[in-house]
PDB file of C-alpha atoms in Angstrom:
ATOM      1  CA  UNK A   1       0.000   0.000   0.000  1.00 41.00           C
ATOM      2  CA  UNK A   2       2.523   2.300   1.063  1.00 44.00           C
ATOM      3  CA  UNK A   3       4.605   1.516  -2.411  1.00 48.00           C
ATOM      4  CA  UNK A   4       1.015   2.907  -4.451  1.00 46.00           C
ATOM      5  CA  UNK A   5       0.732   5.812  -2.351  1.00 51.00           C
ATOM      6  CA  UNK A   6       4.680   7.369  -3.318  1.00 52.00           C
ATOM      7  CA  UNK A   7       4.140   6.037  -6.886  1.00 51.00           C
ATOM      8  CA  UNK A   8       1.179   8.230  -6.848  1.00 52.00           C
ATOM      9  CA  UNK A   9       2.828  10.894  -5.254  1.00 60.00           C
ATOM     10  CA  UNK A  10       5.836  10.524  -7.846  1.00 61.00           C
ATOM     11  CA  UNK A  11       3.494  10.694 -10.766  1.00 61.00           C
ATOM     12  CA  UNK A  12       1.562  13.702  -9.234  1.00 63.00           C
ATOM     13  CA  UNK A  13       5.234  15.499  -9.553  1.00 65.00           C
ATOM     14  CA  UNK A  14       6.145  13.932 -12.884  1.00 64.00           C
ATOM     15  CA  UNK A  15       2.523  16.007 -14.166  1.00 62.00           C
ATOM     16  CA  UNK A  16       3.332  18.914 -12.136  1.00 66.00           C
ATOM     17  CA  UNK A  17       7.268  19.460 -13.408  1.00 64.00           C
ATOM     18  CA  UNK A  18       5.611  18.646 -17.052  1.00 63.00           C
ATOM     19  CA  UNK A  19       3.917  22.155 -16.779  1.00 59.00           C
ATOM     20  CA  UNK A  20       0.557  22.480 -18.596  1.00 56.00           C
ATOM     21  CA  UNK A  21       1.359  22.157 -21.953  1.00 54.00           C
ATOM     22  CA  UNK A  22       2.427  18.873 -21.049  1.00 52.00           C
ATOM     23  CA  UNK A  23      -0.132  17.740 -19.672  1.00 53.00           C
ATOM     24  CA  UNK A  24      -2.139  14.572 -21.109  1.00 57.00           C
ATOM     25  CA  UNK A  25      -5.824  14.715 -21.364  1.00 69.00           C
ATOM     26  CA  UNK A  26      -7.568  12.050 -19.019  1.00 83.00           C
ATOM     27  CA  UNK A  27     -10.178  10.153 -21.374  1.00 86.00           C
ATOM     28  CA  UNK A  28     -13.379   9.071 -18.912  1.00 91.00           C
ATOM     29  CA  UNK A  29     -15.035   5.980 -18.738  1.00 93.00           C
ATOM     30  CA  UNK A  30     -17.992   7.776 -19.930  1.00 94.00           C
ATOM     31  CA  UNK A  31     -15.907   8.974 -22.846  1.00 94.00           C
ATOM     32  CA  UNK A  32     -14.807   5.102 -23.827  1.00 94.00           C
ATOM     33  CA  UNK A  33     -18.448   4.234 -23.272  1.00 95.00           C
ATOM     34  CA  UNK A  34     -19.948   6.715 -26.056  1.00 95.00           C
ATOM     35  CA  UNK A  35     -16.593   6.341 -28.030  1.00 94.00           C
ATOM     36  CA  UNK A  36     -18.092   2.053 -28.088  1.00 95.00           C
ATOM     37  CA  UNK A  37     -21.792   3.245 -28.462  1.00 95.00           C
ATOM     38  CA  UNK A  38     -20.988   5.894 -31.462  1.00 92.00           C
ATOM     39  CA  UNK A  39     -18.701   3.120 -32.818  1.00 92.00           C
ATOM     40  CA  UNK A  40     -22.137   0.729 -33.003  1.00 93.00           C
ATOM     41  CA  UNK A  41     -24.147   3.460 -34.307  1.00 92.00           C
ATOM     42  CA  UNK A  42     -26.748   2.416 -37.086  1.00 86.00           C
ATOM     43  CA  UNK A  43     -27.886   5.186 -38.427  1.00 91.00           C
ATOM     44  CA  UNK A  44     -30.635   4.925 -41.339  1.00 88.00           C
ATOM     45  CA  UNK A  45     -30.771   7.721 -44.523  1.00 93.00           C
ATOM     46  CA  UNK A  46     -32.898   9.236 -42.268  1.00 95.00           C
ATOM     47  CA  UNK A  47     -30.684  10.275 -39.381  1.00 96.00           C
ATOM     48  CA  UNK A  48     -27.462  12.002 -38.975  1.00 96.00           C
ATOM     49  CA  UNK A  49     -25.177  13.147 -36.315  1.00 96.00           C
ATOM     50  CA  UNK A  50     -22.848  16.099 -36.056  1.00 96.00           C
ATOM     51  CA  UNK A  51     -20.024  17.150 -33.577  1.00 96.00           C
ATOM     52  CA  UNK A  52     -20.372  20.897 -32.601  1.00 95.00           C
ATOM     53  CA  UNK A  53     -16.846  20.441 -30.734  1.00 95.00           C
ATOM     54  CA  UNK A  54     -14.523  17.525 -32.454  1.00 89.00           C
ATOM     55  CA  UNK A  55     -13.431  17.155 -29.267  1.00 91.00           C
ATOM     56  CA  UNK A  56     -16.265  16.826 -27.140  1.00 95.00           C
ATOM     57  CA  UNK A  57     -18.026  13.373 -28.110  1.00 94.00           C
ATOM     58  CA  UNK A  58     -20.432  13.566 -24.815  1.00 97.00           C
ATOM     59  CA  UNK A  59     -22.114  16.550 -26.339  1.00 97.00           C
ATOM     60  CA  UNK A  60     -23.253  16.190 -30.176  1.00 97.00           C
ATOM     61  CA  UNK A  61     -26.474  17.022 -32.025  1.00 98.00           C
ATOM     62  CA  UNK A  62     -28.721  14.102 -33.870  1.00 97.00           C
ATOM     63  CA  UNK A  63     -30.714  15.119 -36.798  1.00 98.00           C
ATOM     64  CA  UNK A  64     -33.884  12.895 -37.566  1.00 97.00           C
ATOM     65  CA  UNK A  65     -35.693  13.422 -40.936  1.00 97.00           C
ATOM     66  CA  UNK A  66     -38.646  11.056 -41.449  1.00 96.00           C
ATOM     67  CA  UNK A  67     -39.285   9.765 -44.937  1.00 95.00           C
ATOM     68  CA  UNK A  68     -42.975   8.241 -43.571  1.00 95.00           C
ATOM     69  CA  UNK A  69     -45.560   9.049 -41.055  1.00 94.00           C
ATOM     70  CA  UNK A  70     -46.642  11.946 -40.427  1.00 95.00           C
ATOM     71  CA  UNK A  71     -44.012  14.050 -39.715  1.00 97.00           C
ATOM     72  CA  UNK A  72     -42.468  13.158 -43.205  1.00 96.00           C
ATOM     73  CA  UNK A  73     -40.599  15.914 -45.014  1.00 96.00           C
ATOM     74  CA  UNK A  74     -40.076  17.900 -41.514  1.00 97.00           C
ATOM     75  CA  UNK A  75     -35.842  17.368 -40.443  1.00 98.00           C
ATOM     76  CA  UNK A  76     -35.673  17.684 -36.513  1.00 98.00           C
ATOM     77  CA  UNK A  77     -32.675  18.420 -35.077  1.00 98.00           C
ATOM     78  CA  UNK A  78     -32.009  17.236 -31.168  1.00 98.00           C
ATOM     79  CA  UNK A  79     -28.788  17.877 -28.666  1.00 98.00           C
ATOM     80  CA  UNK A  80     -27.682  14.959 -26.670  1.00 98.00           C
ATOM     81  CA  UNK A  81     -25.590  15.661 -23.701  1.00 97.00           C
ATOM     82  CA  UNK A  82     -23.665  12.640 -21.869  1.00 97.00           C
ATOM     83  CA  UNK A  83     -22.594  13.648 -18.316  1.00 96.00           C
ATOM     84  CA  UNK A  84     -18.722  12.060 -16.619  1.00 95.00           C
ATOM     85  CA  UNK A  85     -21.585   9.166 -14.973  1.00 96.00           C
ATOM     86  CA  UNK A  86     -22.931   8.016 -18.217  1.00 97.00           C
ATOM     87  CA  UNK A  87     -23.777   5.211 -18.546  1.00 96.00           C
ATOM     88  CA  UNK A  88     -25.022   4.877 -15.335  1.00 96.00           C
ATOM     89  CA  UNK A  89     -26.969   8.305 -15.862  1.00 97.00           C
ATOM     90  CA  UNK A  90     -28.958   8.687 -19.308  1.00 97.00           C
ATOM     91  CA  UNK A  91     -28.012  10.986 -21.985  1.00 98.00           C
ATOM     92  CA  UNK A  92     -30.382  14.352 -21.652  1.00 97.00           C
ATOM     93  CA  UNK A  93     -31.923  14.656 -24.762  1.00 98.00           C
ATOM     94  CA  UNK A  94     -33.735  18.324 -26.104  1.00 98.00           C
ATOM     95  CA  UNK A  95     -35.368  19.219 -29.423  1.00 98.00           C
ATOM     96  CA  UNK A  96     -33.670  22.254 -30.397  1.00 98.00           C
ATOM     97  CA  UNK A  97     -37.142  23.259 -32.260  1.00 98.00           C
ATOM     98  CA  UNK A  98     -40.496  24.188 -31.459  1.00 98.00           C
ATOM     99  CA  UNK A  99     -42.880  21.269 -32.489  1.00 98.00           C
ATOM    100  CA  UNK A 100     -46.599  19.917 -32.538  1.00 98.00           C
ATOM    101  CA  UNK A 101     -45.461  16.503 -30.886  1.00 98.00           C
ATOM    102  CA  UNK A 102     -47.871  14.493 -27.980  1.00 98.00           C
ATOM    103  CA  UNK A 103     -43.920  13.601 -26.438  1.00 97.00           C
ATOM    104  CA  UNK A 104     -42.166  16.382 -26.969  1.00 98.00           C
ATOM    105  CA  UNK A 105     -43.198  19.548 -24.459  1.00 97.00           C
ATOM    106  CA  UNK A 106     -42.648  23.269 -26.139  1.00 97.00           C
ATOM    107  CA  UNK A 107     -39.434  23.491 -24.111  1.00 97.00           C
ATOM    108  CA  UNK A 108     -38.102  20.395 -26.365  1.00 97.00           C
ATOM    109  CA  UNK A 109     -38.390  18.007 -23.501  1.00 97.00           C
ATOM    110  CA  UNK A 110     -38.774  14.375 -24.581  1.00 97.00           C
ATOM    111  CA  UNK A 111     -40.608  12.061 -23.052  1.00 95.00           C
ATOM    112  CA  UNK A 112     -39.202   8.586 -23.864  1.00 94.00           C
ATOM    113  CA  UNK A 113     -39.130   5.938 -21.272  1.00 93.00           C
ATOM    114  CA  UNK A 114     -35.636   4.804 -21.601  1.00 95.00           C
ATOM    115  CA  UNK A 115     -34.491   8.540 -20.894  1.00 95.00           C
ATOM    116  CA  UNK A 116     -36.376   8.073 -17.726  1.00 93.00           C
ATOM    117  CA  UNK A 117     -37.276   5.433 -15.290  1.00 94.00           C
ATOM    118  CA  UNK A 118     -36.808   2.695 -17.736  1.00 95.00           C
ATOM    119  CA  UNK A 119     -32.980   3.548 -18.635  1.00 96.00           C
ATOM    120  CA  UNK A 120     -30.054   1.431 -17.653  1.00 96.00           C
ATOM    121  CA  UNK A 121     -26.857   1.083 -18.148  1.00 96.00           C
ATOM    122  CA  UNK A 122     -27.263  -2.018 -20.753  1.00 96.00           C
ATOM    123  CA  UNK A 123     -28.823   0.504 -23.358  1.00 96.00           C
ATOM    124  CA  UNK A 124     -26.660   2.441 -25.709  1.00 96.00           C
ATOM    125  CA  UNK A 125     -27.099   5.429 -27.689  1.00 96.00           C
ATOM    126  CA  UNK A 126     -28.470   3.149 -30.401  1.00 95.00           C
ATOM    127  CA  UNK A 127     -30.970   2.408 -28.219  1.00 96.00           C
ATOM    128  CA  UNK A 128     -32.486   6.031 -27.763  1.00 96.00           C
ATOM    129  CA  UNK A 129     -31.956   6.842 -31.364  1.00 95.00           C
ATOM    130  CA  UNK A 130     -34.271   3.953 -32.593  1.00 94.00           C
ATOM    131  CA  UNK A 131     -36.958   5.182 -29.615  1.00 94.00           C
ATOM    132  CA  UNK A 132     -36.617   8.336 -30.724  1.00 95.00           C
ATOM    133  CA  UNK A 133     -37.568   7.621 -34.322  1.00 94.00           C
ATOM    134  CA  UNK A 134     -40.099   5.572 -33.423  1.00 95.00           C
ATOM    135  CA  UNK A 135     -41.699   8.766 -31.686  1.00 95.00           C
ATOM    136  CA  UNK A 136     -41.924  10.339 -35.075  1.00 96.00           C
ATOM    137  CA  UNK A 137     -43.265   7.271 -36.734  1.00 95.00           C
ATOM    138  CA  UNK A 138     -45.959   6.721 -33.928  1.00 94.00           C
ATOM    139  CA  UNK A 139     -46.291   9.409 -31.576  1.00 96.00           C
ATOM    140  CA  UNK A 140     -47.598   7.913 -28.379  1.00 94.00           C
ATOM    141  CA  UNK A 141     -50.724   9.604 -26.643  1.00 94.00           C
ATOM    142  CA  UNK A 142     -51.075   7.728 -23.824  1.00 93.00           C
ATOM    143  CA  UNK A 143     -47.613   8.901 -22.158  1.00 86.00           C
ATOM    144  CA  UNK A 144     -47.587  13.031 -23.200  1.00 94.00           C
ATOM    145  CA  UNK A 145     -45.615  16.022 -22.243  1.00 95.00           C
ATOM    146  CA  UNK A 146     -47.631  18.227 -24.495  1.00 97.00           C
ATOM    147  CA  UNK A 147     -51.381  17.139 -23.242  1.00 96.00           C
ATOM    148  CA  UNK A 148     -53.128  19.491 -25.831  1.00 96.00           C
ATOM    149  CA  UNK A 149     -51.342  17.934 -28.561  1.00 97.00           C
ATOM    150  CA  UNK A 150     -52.130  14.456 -27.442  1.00 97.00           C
ATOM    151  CA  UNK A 151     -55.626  14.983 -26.815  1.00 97.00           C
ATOM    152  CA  UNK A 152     -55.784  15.873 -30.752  1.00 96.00           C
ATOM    153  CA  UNK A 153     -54.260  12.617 -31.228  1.00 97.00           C
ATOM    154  CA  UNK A 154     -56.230  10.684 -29.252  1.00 96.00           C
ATOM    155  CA  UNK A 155     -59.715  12.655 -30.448  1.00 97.00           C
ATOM    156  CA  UNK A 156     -59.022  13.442 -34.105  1.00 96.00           C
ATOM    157  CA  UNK A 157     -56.348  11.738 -35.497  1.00 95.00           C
ATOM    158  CA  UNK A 158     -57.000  13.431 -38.913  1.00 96.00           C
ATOM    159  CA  UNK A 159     -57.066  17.016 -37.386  1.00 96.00           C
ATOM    160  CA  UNK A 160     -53.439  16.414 -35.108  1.00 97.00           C
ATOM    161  CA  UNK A 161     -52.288  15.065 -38.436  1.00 97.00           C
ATOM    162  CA  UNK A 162     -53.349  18.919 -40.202  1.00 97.00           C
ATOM    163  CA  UNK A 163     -51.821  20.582 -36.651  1.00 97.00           C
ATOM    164  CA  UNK A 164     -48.605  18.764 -37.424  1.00 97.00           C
ATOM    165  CA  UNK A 165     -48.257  20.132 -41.196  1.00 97.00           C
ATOM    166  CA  UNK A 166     -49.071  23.568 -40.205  1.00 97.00           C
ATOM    167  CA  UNK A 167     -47.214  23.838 -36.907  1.00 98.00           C
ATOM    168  CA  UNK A 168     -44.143  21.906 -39.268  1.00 98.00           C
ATOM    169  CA  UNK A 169     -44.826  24.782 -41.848  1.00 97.00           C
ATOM    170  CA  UNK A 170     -44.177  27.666 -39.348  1.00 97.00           C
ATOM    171  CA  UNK A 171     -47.789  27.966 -38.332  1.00 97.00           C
ATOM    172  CA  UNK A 172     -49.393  27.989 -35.367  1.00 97.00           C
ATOM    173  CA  UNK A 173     -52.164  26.037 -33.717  1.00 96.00           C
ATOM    174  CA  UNK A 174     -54.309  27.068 -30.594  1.00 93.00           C
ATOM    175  CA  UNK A 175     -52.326  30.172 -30.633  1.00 95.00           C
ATOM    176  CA  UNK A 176     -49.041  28.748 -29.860  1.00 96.00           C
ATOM    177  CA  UNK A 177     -46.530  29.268 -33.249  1.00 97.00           C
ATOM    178  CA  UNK A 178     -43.945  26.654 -34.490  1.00 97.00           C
ATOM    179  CA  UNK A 179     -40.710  26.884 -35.976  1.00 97.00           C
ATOM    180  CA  UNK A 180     -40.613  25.709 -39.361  1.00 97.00           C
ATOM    181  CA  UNK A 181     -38.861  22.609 -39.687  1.00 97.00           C
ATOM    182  CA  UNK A 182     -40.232  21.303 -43.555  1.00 96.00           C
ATOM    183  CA  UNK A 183     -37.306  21.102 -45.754  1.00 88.00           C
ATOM    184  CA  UNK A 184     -37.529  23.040 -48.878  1.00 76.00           C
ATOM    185  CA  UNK A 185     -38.172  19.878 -50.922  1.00 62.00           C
ATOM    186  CA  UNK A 186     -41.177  18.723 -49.255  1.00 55.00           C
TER     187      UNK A 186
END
């Protein structure tokens, strides 16, 4: 024991005589963890990622364009945000737009059940992409964040489906207004 402690000590010197420009970077467990989980990403046509900071790969923004459903021809862009405990922790996930969803609040809140009670540490980013697209391909109006939008889907189907395209057009619905989020081609 005593042998670990004055390595330790040794190698604390070593770093300090080094100076700062020296200095190695550290790389987290949580940093090996979504270095594996980005590795085993399988990303459709329909999705892409993007690295704000090269050098940050706990904090990168997923793009999700359906080509079906109802929110096809709208490209929705989310930040994911790992912290130093993932993967014990989930990654926080926010919708960067404003958007008619039944599971995703005005504040861009998601509402998934593996970012929530349901996540472990088993589940990799893979994991929440495919639930995430699966919101967009069936929006689920039994567990909301945005109740008004839900109730629409639960009521009128055909009229949350016309309160999508508009509020996806820039429009607004029950007074609220939407960012636009159609790509030009649709």
């Amino acid at each position: 024991m005593l042998k670990i402690w004055s390595m330790k000590q040794q190698q604390q010197k070593d770093e300090q005589a080094q100076g700062p420009a020296q200095k190695k970077k550290k790389v987290t467990a949580a940093q090996l963890r979504v270095q594996k989980d980005l590795g085993e990403l399988a990303l459709g046509s329909t999705m892409k990622t993007s690295f704000p900071n090269p050098d940050d790969i706990l904090n990168f923004t997923l793009t999700i364009e359906p080509d079906e459903g109802m929110y096809k021809g709208g490209s929705f862009v989310f930040t994911f945000v790992m912290n130093n405990n993932y993967p014990h922790d989930p990654p926080k996930v926010k919708c960067t737009q404003k958007i008619y969803h039944p599971n995703i609040d005005l504040e861009g809140n998601v509402c998934l059940n593996i970012l929530r009670e349901d996540w472990k540490p088993v589940l990799n980013l893979n994991a929440v992409i495919v639930g995430m697209q699966f919101l967009f391909l069936e929006p689920n109006a039994s567990d909301p964040l945005n109740k008004e939008a839900a109730e629409d889907l639960r009521t009128n189907r055909e009229g949350f489906r016309r309160n999508a395209r508009t509020a996806m057009g820039g429009g607004s619905v029950k007074g609220v207004s939407f960012d636009r989020v159609l790509k030009k081609d649709s």
